[in-house]
Coordinates of N, CA and C in Angstrom, one line a residue:
X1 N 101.8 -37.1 -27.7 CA 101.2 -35.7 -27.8 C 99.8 -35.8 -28.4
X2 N 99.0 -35.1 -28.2 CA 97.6 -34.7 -28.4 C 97.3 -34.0 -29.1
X3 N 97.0 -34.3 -30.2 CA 97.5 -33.5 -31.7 C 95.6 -32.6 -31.8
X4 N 95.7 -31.7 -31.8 CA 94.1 -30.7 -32.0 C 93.8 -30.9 -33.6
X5 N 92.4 -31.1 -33.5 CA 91.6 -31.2 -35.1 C 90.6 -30.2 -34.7
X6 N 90.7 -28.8 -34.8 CA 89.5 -28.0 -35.0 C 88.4 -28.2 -35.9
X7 N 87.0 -28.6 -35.8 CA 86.5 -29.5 -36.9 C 85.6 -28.3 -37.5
X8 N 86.4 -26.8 -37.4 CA 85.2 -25.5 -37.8 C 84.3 -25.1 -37.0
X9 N 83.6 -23.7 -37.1 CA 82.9 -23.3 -36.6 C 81.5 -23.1 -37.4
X10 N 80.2 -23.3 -37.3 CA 79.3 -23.4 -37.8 C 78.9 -21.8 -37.9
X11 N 79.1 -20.9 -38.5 CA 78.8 -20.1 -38.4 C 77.2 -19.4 -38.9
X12 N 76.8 -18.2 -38.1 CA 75.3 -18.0 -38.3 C 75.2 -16.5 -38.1
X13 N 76.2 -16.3 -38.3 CA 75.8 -14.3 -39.0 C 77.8 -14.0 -38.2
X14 N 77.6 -12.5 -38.0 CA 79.6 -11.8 -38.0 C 79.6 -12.5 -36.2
X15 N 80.8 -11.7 -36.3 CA 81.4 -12.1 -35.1 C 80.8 -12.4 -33.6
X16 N 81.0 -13.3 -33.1 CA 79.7 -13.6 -31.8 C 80.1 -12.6 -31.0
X17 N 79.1 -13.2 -29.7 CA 79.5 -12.1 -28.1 C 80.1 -13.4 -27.8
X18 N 80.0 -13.1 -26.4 CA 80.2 -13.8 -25.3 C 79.9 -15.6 -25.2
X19 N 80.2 -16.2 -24.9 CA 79.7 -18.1 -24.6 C 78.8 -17.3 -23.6
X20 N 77.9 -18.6 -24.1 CA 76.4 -19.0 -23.6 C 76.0 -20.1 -23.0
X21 N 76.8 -21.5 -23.7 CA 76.7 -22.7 -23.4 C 77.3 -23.4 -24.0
X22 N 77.4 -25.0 -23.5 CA 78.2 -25.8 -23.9 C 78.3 -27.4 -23.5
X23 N 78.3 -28.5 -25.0 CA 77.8 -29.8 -24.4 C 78.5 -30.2 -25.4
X24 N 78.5 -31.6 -24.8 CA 79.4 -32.8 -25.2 C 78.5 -33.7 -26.3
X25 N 78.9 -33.7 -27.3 CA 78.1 -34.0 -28.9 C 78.7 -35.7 -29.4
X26 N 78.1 -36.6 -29.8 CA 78.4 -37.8 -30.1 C 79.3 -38.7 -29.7
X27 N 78.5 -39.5 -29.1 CA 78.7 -40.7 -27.8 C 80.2 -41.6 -29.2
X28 N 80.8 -41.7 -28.3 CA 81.8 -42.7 -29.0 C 82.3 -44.0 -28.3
X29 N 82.6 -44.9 -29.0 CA 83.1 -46.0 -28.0 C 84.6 -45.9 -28.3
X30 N 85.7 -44.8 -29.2 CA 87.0 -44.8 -29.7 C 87.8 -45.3 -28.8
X31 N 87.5 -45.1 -27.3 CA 88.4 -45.0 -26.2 C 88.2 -46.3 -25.5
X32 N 87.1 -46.2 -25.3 CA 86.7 -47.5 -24.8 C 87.1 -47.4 -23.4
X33 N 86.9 -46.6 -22.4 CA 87.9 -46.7 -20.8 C 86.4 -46.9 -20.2
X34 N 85.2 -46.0 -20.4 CA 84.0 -46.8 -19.4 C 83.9 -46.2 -18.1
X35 N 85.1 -45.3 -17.8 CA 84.9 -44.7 -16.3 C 83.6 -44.4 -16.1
X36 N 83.1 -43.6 -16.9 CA 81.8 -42.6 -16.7 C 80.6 -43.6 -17.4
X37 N 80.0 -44.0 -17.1 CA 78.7 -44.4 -18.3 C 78.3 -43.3 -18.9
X38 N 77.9 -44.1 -20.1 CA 77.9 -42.7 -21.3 C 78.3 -41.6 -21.1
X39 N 80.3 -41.7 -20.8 CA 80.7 -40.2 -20.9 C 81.5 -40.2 -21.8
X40 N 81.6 -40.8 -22.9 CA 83.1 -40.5 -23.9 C 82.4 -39.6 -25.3
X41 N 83.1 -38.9 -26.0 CA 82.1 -38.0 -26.4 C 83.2 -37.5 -27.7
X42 N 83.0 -37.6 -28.5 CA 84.1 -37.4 -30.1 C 83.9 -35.6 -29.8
X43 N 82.7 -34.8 -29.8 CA 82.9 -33.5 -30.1 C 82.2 -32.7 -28.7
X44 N 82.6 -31.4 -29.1 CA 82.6 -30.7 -28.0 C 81.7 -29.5 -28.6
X45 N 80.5 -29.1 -28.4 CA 79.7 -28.1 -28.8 C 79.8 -26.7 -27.9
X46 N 80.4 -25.4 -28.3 CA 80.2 -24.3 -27.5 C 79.5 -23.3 -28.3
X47 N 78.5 -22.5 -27.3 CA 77.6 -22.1 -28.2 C 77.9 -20.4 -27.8
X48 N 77.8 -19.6 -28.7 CA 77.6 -18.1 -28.1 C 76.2 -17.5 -28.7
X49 N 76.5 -16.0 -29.0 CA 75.0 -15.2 -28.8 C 74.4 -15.5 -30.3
X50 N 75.6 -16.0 -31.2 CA 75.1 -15.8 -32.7 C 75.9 -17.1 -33.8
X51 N 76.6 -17.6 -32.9 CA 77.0 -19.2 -33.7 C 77.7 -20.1 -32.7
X52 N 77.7 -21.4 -33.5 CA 78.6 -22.5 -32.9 C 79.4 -23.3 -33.0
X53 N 80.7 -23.7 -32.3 CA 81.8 -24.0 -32.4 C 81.9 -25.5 -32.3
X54 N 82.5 -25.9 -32.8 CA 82.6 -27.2 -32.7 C 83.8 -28.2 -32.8
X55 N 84.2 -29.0 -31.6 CA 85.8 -29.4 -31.4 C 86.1 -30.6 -31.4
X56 N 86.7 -31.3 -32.0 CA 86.9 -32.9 -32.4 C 88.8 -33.0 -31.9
X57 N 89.1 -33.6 -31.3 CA 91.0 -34.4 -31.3 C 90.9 -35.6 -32.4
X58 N 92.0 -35.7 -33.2 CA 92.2 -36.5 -33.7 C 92.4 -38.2 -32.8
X59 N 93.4 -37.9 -31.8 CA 93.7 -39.4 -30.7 C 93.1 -38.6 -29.1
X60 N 91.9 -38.0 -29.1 CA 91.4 -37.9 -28.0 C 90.0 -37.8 -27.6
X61 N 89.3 -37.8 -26.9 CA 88.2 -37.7 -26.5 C 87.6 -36.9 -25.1
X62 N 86.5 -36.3 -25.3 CA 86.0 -35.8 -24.3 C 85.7 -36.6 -23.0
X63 N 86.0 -36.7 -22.2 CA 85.5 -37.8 -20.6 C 85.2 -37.2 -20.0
X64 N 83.5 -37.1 -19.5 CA 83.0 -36.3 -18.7 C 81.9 -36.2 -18.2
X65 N 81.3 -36.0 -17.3 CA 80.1 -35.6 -17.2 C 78.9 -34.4 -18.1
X66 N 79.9 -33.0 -18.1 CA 79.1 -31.9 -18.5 C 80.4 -31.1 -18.5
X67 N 80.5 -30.5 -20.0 CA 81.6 -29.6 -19.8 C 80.8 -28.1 -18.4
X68 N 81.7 -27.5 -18.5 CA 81.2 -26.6 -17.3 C 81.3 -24.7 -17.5
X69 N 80.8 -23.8 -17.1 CA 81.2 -22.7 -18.0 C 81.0 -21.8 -16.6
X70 N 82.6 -21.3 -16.4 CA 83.0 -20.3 -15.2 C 83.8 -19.0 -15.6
X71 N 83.9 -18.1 -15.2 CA 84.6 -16.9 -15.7 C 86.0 -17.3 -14.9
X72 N 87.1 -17.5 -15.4 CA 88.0 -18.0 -15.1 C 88.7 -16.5 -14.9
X73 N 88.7 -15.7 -15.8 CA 89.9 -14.3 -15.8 C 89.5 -13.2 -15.7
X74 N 88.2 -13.6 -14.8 CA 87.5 -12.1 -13.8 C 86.7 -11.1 -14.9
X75 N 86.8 -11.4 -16.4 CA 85.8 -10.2 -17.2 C 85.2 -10.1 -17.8
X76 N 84.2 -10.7 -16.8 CA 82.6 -10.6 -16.6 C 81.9 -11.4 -17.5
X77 N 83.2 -12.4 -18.6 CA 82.0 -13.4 -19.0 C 82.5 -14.9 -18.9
X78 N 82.4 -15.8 -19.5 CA 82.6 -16.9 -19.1 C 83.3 -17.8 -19.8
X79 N 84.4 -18.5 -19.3 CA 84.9 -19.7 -20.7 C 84.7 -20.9 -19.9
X80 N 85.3 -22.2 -20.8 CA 84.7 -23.1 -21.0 C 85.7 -24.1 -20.4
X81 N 85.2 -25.2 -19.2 CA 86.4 -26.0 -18.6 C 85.7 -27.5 -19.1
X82 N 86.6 -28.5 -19.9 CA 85.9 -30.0 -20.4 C 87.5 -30.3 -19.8
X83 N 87.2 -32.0 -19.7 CA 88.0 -32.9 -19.7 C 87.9 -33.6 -20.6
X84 N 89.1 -34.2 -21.5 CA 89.8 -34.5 -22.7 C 91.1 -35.2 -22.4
X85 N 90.6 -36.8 -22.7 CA 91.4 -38.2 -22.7 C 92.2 -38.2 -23.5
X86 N 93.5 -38.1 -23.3 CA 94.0 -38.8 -24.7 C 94.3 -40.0 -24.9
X87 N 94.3 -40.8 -26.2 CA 94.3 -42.7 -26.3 C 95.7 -42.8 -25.6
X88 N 96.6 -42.2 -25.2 CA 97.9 -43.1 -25.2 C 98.4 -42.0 -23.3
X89 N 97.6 -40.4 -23.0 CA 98.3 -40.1 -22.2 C 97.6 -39.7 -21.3
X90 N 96.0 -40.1 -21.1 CA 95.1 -39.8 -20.6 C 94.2 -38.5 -20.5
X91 N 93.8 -38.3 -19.2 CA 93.1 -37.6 -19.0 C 93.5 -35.7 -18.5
X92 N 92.9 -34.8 -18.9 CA 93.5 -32.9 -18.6 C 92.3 -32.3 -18.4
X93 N 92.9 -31.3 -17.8 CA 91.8 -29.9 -18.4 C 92.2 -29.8 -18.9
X94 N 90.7 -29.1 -20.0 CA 91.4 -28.2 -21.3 C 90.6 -27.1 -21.2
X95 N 90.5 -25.9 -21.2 CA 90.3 -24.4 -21.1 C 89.7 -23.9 -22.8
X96 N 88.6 -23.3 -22.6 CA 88.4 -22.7 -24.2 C 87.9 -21.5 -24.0
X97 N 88.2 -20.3 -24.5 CA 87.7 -19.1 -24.7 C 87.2 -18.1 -25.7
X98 N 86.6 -17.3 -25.7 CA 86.2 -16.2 -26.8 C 87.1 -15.4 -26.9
X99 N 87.8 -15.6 -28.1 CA 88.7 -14.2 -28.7 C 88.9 -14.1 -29.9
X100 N 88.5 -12.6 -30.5 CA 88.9 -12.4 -31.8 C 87.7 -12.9 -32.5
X101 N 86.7 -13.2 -31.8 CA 85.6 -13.3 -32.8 C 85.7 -15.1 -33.0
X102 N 86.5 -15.3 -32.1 CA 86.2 -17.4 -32.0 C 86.4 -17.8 -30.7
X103 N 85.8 -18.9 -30.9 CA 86.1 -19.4 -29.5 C 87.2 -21.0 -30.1
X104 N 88.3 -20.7 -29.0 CA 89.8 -21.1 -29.1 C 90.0 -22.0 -28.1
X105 N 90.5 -23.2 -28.2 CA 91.5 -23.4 -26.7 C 92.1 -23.0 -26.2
X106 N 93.0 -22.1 -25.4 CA 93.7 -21.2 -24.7 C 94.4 -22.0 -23.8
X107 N 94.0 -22.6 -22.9 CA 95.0 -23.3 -21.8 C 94.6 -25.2 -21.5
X108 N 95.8 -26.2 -21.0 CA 95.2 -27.1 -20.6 C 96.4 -27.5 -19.5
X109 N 96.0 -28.4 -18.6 CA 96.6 -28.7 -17.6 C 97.4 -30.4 -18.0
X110 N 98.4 -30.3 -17.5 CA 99.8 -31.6 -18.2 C 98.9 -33.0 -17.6
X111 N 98.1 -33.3 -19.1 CA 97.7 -34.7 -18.5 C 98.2 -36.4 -17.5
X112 N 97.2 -36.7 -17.1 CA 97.9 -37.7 -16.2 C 99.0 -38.4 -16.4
X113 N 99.1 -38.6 -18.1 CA 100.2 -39.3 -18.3 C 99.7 -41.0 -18.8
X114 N 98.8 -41.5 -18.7 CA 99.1 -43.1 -19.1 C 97.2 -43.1 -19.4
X115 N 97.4 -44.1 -20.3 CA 95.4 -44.1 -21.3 C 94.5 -44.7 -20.0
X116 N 93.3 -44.4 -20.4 CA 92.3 -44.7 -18.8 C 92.9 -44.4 -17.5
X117 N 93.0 -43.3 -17.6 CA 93.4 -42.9 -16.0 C 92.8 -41.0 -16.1
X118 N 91.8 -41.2 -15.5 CA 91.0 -40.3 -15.5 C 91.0 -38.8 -14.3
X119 N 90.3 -37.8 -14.7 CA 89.9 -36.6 -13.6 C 88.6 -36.7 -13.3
X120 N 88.2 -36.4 -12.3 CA 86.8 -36.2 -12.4 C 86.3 -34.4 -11.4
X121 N 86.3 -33.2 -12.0 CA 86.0 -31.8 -11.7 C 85.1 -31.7 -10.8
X122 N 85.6 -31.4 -9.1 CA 84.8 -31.2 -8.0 C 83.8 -29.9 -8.2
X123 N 84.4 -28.5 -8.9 CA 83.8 -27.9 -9.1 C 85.0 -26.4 -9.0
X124 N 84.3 -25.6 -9.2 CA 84.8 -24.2 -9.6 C 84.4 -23.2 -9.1
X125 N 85.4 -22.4 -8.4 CA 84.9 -20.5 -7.2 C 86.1 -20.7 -6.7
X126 N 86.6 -19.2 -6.0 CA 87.5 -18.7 -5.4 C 87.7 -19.3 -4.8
X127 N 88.5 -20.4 -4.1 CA 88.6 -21.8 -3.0 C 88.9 -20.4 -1.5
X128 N 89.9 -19.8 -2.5 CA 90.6 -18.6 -1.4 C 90.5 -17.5 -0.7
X129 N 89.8 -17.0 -1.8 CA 89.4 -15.8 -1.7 C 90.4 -14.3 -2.0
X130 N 91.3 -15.0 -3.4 CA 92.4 -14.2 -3.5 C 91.7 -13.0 -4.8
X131 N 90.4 -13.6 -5.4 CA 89.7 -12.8 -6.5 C 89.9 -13.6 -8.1
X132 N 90.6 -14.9 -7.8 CA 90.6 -15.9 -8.4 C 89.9 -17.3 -8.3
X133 N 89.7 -17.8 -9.7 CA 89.0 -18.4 -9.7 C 90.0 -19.9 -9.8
X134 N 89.5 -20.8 -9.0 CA 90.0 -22.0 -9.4 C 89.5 -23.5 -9.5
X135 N 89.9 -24.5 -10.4 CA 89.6 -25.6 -9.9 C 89.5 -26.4 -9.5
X136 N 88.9 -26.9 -8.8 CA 89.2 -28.6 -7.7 C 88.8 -29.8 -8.8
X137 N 89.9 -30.8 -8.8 CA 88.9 -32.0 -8.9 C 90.1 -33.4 -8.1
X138 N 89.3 -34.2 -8.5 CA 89.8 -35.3 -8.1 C 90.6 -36.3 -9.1
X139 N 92.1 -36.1 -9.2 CA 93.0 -36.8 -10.0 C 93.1 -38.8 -9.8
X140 N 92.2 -39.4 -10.5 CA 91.6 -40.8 -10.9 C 91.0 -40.9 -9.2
X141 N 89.8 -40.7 -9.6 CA 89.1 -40.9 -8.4 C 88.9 -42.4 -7.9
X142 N 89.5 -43.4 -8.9 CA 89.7 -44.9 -8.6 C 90.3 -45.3 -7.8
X143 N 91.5 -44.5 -8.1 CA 92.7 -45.6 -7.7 C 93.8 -44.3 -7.1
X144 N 94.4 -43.5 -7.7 CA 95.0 -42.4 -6.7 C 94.4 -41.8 -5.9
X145 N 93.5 -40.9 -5.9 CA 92.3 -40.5 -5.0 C 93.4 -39.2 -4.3
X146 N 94.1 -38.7 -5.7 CA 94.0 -37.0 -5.1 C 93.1 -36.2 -5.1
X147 N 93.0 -35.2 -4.5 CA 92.4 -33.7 -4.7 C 93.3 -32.8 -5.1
X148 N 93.4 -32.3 -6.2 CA 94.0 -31.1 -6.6 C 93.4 -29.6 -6.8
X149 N 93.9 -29.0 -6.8 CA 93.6 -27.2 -7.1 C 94.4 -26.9 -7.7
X150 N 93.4 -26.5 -8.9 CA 94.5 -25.6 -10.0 C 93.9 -24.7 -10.2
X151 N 94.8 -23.3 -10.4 CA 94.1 -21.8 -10.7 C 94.4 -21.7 -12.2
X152 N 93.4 -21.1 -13.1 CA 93.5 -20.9 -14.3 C 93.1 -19.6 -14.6
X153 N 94.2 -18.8 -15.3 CA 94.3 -17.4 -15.0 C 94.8 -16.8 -16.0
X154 N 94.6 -15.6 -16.5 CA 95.2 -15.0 -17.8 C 95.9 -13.8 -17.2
X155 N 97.5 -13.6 -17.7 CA 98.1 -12.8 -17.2 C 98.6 -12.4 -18.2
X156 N 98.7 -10.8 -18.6 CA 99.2 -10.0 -19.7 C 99.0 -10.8 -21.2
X157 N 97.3 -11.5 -21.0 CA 97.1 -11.9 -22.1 C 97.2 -13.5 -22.6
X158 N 98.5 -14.0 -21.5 CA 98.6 -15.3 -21.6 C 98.3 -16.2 -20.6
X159 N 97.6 -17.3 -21.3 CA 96.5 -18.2 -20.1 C 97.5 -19.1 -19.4
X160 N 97.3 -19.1 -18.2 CA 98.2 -20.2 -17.4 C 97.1 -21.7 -16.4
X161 N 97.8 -22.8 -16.1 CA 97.5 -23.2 -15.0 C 98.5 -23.8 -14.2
X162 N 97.9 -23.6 -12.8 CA 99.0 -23.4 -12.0 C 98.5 -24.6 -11.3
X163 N 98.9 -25.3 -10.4 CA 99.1 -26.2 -9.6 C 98.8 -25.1 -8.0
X164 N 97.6 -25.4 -7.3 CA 98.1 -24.5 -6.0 C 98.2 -25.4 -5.4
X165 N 97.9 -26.8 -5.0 CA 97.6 -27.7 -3.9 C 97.0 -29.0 -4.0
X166 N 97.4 -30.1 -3.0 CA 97.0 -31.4 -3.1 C 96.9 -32.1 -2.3
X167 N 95.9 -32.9 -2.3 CA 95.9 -33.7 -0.8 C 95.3 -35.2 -1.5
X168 N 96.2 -36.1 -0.6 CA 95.4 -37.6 -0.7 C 94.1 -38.1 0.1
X169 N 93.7 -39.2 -0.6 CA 92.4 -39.3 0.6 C 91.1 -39.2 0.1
X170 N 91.2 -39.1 -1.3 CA 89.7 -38.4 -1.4 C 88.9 -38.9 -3.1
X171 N 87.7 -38.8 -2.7 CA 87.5 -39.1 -3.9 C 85.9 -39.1 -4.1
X172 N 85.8 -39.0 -5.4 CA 84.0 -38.1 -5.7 C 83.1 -39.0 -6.4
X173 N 83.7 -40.4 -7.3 CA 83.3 -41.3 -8.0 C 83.5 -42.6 -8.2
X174 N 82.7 -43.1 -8.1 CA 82.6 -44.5 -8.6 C 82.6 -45.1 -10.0
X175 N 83.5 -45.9 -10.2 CA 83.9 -46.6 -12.1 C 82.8 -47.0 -12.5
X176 N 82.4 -46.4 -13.5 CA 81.3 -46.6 -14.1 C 79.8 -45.8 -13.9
X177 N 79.9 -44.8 -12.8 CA 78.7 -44.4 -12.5 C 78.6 -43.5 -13.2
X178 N 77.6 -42.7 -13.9 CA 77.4 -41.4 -14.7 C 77.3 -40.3 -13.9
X179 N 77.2 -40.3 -12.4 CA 77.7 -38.8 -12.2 C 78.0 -38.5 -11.7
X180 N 79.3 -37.4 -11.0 CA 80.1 -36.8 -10.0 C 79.5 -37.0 -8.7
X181 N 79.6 -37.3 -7.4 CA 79.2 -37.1 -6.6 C 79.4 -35.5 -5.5
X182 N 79.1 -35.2 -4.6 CA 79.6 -34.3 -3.9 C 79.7 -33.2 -4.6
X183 N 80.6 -32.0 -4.3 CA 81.2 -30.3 -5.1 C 81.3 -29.6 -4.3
X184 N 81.6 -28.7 -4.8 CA 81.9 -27.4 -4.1 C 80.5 -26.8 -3.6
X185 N 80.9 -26.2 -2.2 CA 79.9 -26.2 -1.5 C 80.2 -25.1 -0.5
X186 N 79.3 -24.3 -0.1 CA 79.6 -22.9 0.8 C 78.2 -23.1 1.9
X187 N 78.8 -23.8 3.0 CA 77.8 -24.4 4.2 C 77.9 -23.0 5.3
X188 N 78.1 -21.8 4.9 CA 78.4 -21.0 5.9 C 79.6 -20.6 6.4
X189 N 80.4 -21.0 5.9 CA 81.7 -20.6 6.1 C 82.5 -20.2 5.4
X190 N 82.0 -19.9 3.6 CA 83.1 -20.2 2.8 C 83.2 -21.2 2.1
X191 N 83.6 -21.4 0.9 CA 83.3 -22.5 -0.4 C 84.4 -23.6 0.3
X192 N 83.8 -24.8 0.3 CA 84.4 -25.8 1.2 C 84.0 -26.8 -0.5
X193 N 85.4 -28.3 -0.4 CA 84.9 -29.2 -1.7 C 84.7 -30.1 -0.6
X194 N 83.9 -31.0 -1.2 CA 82.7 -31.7 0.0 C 83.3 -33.3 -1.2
X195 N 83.8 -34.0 -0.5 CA 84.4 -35.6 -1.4 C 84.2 -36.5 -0.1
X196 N 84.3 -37.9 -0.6 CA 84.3 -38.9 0.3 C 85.7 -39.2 0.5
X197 N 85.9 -40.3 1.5 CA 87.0 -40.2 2.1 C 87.5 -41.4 0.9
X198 N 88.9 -42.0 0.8 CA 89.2 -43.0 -0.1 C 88.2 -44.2 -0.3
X199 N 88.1 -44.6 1.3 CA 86.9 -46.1 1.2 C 86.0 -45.8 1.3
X200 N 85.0 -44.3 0.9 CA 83.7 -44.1 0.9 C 83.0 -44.7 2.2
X201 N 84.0 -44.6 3.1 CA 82.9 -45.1 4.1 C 83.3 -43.5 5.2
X202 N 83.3 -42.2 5.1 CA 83.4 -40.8 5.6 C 83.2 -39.9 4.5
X203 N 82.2 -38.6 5.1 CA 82.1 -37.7 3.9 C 83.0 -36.8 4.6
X204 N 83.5 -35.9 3.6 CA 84.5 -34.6 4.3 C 84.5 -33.3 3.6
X205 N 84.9 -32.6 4.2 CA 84.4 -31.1 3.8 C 86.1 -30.3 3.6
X206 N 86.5 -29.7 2.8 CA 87.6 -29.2 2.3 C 87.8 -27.7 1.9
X207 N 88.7 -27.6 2.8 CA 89.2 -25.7 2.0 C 90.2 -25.6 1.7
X208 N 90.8 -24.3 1.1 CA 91.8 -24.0 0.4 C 92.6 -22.7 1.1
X209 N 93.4 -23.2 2.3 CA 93.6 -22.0 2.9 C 95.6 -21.8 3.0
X210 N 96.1 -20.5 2.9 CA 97.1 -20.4 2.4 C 98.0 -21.5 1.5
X211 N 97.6 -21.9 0.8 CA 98.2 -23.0 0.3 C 98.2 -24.1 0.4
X212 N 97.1 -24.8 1.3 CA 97.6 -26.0 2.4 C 95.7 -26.3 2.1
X213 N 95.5 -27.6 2.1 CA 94.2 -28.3 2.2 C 94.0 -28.6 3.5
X214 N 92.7 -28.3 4.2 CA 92.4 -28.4 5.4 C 91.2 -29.3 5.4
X215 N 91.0 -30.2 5.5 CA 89.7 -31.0 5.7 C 89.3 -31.6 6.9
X216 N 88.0 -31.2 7.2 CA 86.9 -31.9 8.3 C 86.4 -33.0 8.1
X217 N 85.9 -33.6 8.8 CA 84.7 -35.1 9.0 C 83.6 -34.5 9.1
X218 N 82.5 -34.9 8.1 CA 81.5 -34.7 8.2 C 80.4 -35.8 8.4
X219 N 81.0 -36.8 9.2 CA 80.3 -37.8 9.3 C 80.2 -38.8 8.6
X220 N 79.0 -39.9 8.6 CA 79.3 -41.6 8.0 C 79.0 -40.9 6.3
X221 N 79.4 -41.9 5.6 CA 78.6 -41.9 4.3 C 77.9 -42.8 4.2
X222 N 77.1 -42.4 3.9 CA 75.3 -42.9 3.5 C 74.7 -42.9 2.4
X223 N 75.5 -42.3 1.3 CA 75.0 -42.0 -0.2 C 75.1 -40.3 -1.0
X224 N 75.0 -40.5 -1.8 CA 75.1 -39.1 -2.5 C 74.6 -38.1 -1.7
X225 N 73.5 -38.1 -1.2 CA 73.4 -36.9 0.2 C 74.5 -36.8 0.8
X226 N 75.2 -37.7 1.5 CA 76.1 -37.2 2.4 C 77.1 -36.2 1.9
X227 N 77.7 -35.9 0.8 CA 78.3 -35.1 -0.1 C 77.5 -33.6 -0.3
X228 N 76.7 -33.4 0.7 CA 76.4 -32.1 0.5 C 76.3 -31.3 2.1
X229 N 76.0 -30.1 2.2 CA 76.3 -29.5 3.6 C 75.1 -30.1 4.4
X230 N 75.4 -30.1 5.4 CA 74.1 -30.5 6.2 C 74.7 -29.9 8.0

């Protein structure tokens, strides 16, 4: 289990507005897994209109690129999606929001289950177009090489994530590279997740339609360009 050390909020006058921003604060070697170059990260900085928050795990670490900031529960402002390793059960989302005058963890998704085995976040928007928000990423983009969709959603107050969908096949990163390749992408048709195929040798284009992952060939891969619409 993944035990939370809230390490305080830095406060700088009464109760904030809304998150503004949000970054990953001191490089650590605790974990030692190396997926990402320079991505393991002891704290978690969220900032709003008038102070800052600050998030430490006791047996866990941040793994990531860039935490990311989406309006997940449609009202009109924004919370906070990071990925968060644990030493013994891997890698999750974890969800943070403004309420009550703090910004909180609220939801996370049932991590992978075993240490260095990582997510890497395709990206975030209505895959559907149901008026929810969800997100794609790729569950260990090494070595399993799923694509997942998960909706993260607040219903009568309590935050959920759901599992909508999965497909094998796919994957956004390279071990050790510092950054995501490909994302979510709207080439004219509608928010499509744009990943390479397992052997990176095909780029492919992905939607989220009734339930079901639908993916195209977008031709050879040729490098991080190919991961975008063309």
């Amino acid at each position: 289990m993944i035990r939370a050390a809230l390490v305080g909020a830095v406060l700088a006058g009464p109760a904030a507005a809304e998150i503004t921003g949000a970054r990953y604060a001191e490089p650590t070697s605790a974990y030692a897994h190396g997926a990402v170059d320079g991505g393991e990260y002891a704290r978690l900085i969220i900032e709003t209109q008038l102070e800052s928050h600050g998030f430490a795990w006791t047996n866990a670490v941040f793994e990531d690129t860039v935490p990311r900031l989406a309006d997940l529960d449609g009202d009109g402002t924004p919370e906070v999606v990071a990925v968060l390793s644990g030493f013994q059960s891997g890698a999750r989302i974890q969800v943070f929001d403004h309420l009550g005058g703090r910004v909180v963890p609220v939801a996370a998704s049932a991590p992978i289950g075993q240490r260095h085995r990582w997510l890497a976040v395709a990206g975030i928007a209505d895959l559907d177009g149901d008026g929810r928000a969800e997100v794609a990423y790729v569950d260990r983009p090494h070595l399993a090489k799923v694509l997942r969709i998960v909706e993260v959603h607040r219903t009568d107050g309590v935050w959920q994530i759901t599992e909508e969908a999965a497909a094998t096949g796919h994957t956004n990163h390279r071990y050790g590279a510092p950054v995501i390749e490909g994302g979510v992408f709207d080439c004219g048709n509608g928010p499509e997740i744009i990943t390479a195929n397992a052997d990176w040798s095909r780029a492919q284009a992905t939607r989220l339609e009734a339930g079901k992952l639908i993916s195209r060939d977008m031709g050879a891969y040729t490098g991080p360009d190919s991961l975008r619409c063309r």
